[in-house]
Short mmCIF file of C-alpha atoms in Angstrom, two decimals:
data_model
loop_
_atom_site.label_atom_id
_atom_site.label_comp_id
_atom_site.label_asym_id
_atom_site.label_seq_id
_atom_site.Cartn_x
_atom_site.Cartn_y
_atom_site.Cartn_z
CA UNK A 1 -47.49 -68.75 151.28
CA UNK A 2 -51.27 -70.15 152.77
CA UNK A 3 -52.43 -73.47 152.55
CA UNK A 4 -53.90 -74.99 149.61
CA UNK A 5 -57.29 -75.36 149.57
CA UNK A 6 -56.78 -78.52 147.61
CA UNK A 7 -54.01 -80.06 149.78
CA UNK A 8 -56.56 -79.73 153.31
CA UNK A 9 -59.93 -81.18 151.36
CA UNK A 10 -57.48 -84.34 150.13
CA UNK A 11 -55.70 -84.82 153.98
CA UNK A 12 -59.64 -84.60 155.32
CA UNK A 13 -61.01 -86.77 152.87
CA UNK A 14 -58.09 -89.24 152.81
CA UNK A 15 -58.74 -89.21 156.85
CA UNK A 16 -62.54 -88.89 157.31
CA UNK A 17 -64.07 -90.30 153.87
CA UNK A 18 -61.68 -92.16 152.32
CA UNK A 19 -64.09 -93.87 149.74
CA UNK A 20 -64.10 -90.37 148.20
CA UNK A 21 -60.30 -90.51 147.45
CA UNK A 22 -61.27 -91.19 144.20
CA UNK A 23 -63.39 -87.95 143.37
CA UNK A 24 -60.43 -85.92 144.10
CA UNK A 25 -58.16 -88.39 141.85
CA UNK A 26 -60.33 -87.45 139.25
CA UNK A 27 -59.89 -84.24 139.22
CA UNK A 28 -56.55 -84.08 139.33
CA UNK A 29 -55.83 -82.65 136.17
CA UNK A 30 -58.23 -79.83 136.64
CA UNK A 31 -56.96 -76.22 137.93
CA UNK A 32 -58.68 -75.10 141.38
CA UNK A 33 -61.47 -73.03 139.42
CA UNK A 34 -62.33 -76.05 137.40
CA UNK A 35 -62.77 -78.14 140.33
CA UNK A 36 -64.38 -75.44 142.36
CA UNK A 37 -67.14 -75.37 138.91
CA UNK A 38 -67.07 -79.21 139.52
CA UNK A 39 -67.65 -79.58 143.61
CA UNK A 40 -69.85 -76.56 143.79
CA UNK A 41 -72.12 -76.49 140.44
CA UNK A 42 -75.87 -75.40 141.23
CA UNK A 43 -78.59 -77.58 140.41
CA UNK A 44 -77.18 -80.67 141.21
CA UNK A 45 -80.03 -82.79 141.53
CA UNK A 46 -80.35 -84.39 145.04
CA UNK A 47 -83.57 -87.32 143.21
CA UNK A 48 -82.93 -90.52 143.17
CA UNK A 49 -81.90 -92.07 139.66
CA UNK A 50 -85.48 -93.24 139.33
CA UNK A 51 -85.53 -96.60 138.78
CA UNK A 52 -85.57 -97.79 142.05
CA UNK A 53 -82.45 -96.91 143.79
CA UNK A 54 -83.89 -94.73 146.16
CA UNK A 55 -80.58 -94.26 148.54
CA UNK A 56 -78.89 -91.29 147.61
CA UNK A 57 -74.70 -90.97 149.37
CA UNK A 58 -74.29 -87.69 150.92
CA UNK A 59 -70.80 -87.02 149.75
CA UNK A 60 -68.49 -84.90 151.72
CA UNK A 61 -65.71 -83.60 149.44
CA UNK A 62 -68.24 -80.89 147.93
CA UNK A 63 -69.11 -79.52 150.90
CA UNK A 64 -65.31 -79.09 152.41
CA UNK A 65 -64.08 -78.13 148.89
CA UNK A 66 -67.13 -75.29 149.30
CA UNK A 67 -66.94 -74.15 152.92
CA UNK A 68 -62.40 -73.51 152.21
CA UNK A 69 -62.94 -72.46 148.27
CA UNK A 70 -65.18 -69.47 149.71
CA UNK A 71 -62.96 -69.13 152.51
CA UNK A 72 -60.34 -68.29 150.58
CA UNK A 73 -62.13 -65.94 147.91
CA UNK A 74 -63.65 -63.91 150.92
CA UNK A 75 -59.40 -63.37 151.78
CA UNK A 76 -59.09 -62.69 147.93
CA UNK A 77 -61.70 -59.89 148.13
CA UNK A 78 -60.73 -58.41 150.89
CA UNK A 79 -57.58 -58.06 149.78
CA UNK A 80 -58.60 -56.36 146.88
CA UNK A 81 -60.56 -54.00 148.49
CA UNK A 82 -57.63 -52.90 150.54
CA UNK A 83 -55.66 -52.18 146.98
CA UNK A 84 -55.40 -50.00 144.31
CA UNK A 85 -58.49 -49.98 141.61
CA UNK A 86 -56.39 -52.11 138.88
CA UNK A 87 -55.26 -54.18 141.22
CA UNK A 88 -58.93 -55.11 142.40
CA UNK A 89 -60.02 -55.49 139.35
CA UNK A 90 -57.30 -58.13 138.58
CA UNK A 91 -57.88 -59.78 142.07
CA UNK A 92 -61.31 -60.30 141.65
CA UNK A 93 -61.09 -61.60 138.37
CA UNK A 94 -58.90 -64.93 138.94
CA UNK A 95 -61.88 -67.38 139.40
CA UNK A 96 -63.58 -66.00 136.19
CA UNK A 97 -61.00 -66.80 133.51
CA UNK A 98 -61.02 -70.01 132.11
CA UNK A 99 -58.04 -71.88 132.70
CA UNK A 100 -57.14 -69.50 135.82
CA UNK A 101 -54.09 -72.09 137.24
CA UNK A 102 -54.05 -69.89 140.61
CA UNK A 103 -54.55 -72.36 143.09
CA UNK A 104 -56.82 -71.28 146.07
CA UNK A 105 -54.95 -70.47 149.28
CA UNK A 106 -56.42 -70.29 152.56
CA UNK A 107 -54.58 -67.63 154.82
CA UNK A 108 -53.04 -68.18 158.31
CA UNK A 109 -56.41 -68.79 160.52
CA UNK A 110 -56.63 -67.84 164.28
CA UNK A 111 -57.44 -70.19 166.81
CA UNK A 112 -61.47 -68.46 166.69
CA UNK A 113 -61.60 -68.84 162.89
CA UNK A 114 -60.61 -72.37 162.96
CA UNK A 115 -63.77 -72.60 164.95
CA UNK A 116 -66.20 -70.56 162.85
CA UNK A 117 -64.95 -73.15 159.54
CA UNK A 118 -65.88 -76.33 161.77
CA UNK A 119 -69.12 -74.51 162.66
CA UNK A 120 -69.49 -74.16 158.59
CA UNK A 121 -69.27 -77.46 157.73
CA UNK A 122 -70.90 -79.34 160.29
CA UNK A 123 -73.58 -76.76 159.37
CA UNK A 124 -73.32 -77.74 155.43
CA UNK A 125 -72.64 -81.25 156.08
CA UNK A 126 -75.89 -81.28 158.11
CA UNK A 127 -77.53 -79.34 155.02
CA UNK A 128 -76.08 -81.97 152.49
CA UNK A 129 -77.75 -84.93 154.33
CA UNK A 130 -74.52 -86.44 155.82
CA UNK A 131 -75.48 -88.55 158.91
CA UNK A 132 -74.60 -86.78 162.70
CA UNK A 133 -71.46 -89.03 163.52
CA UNK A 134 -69.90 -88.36 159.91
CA UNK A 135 -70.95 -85.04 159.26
CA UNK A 136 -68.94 -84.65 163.08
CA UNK A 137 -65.78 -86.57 162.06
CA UNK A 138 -65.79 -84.18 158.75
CA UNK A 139 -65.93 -81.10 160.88
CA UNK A 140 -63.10 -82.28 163.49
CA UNK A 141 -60.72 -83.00 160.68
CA UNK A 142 -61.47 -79.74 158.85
CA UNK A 143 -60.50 -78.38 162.06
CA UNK A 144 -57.51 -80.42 163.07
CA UNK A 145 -55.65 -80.22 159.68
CA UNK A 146 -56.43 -76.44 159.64
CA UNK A 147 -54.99 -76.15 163.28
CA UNK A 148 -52.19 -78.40 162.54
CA UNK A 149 -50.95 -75.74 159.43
CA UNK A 150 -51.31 -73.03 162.50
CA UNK A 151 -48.52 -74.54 164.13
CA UNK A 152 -45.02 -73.08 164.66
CA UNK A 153 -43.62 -74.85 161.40
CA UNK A 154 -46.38 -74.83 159.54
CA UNK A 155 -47.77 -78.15 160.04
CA UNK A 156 -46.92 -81.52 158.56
CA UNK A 157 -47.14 -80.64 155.04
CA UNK A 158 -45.58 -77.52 154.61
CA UNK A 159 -43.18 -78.83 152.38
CA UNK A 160 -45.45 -81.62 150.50
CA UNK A 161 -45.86 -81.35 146.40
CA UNK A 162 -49.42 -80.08 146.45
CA UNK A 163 -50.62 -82.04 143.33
CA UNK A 164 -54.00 -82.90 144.72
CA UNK A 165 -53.11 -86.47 145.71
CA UNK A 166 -53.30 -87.49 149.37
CA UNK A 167 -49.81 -88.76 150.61
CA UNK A 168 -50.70 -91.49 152.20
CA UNK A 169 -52.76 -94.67 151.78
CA UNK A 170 -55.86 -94.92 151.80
CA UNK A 171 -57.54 -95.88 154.98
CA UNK A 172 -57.96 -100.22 155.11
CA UNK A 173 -54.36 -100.54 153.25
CA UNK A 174 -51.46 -101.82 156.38
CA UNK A 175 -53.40 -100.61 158.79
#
């Protein structure tokens, strides 16, 4: 079984851009393809509100939610390449039903691809206007929590109930 796309975006977040907990709370009761239509909708207008707020919060959770979601449909299609014609067919077809519950799953990564994902979003965070030191942090975590699930055991989550909630508090909270 792979990783949930979900589960690394909410352990990054929860570490690296905590104030964005709450994006991922919200969308909670949406399947992986609705949130993956949420995060990663075109057209979503980068212009300030236009009366006078003119600072515009380069938010993070898209662009890890993007870089993993495609990550994991590139594994989805070329599995289906590798199988029979109906199976393609079916295998490709997952993230355009409505409803689709499948959850995205990234698959085991090697130590190289771990790298080429950090490369990816400090690329995209970059893109998205996050700031050099954040857009940084965002890419190490990425990295970490996919490196951590690479480890004999599977990581620290393995077993955790992937319900797109972050177990454990918020950064600020004990600490």
């Amino acid at each position: 079984m792979g990783l949930a796309v979900r589960q690394v975006v909410c352990d990054v977040v929860g570490e690296a851009a905590s104030e964005e907990l709450p994006l991922m709370e919200g969308m909670r009761d949406l399947d992986d393809a609705g949130v993956d239509r949420a995060l990663t909708r075109r057209g979503r207008s980068r212009e300030p509100l236009g009366f006078g707020l003119e600072v515009v919060v380069a938010l993070v959770t898209p662009v890890i939610w993007a870089v993993l979601a495609e990550l994991a449909k590139q594994t989805l299609s070329t599995v289906a390449e590798g199988a029979a014609p109906r199976v393609r067919s079916r295998v490709r077809g997952l993230f355009r039903r409505s409803g689709d519950t499948t959850p995205l799953e990234l698959p085991p990564l090697s130590q190289e691809q771990i790298v080429q994902v950090r490369e990816a979003v400090l690329e995209r965070c970059t893109a998205a206007g996050v700031e050099g030191a954040r857009a940084l942090a965002v890419a190490d975590g990425v990295a970490a929590r996919l490196a951590l699930d690479a480890l004999p055991g599977g990581g620290p989550r393995q077993d955790a109930e992937a319900d797109g909630a972050p177990d454990h508090p918020q950064r600020g909270q004990g600490e």
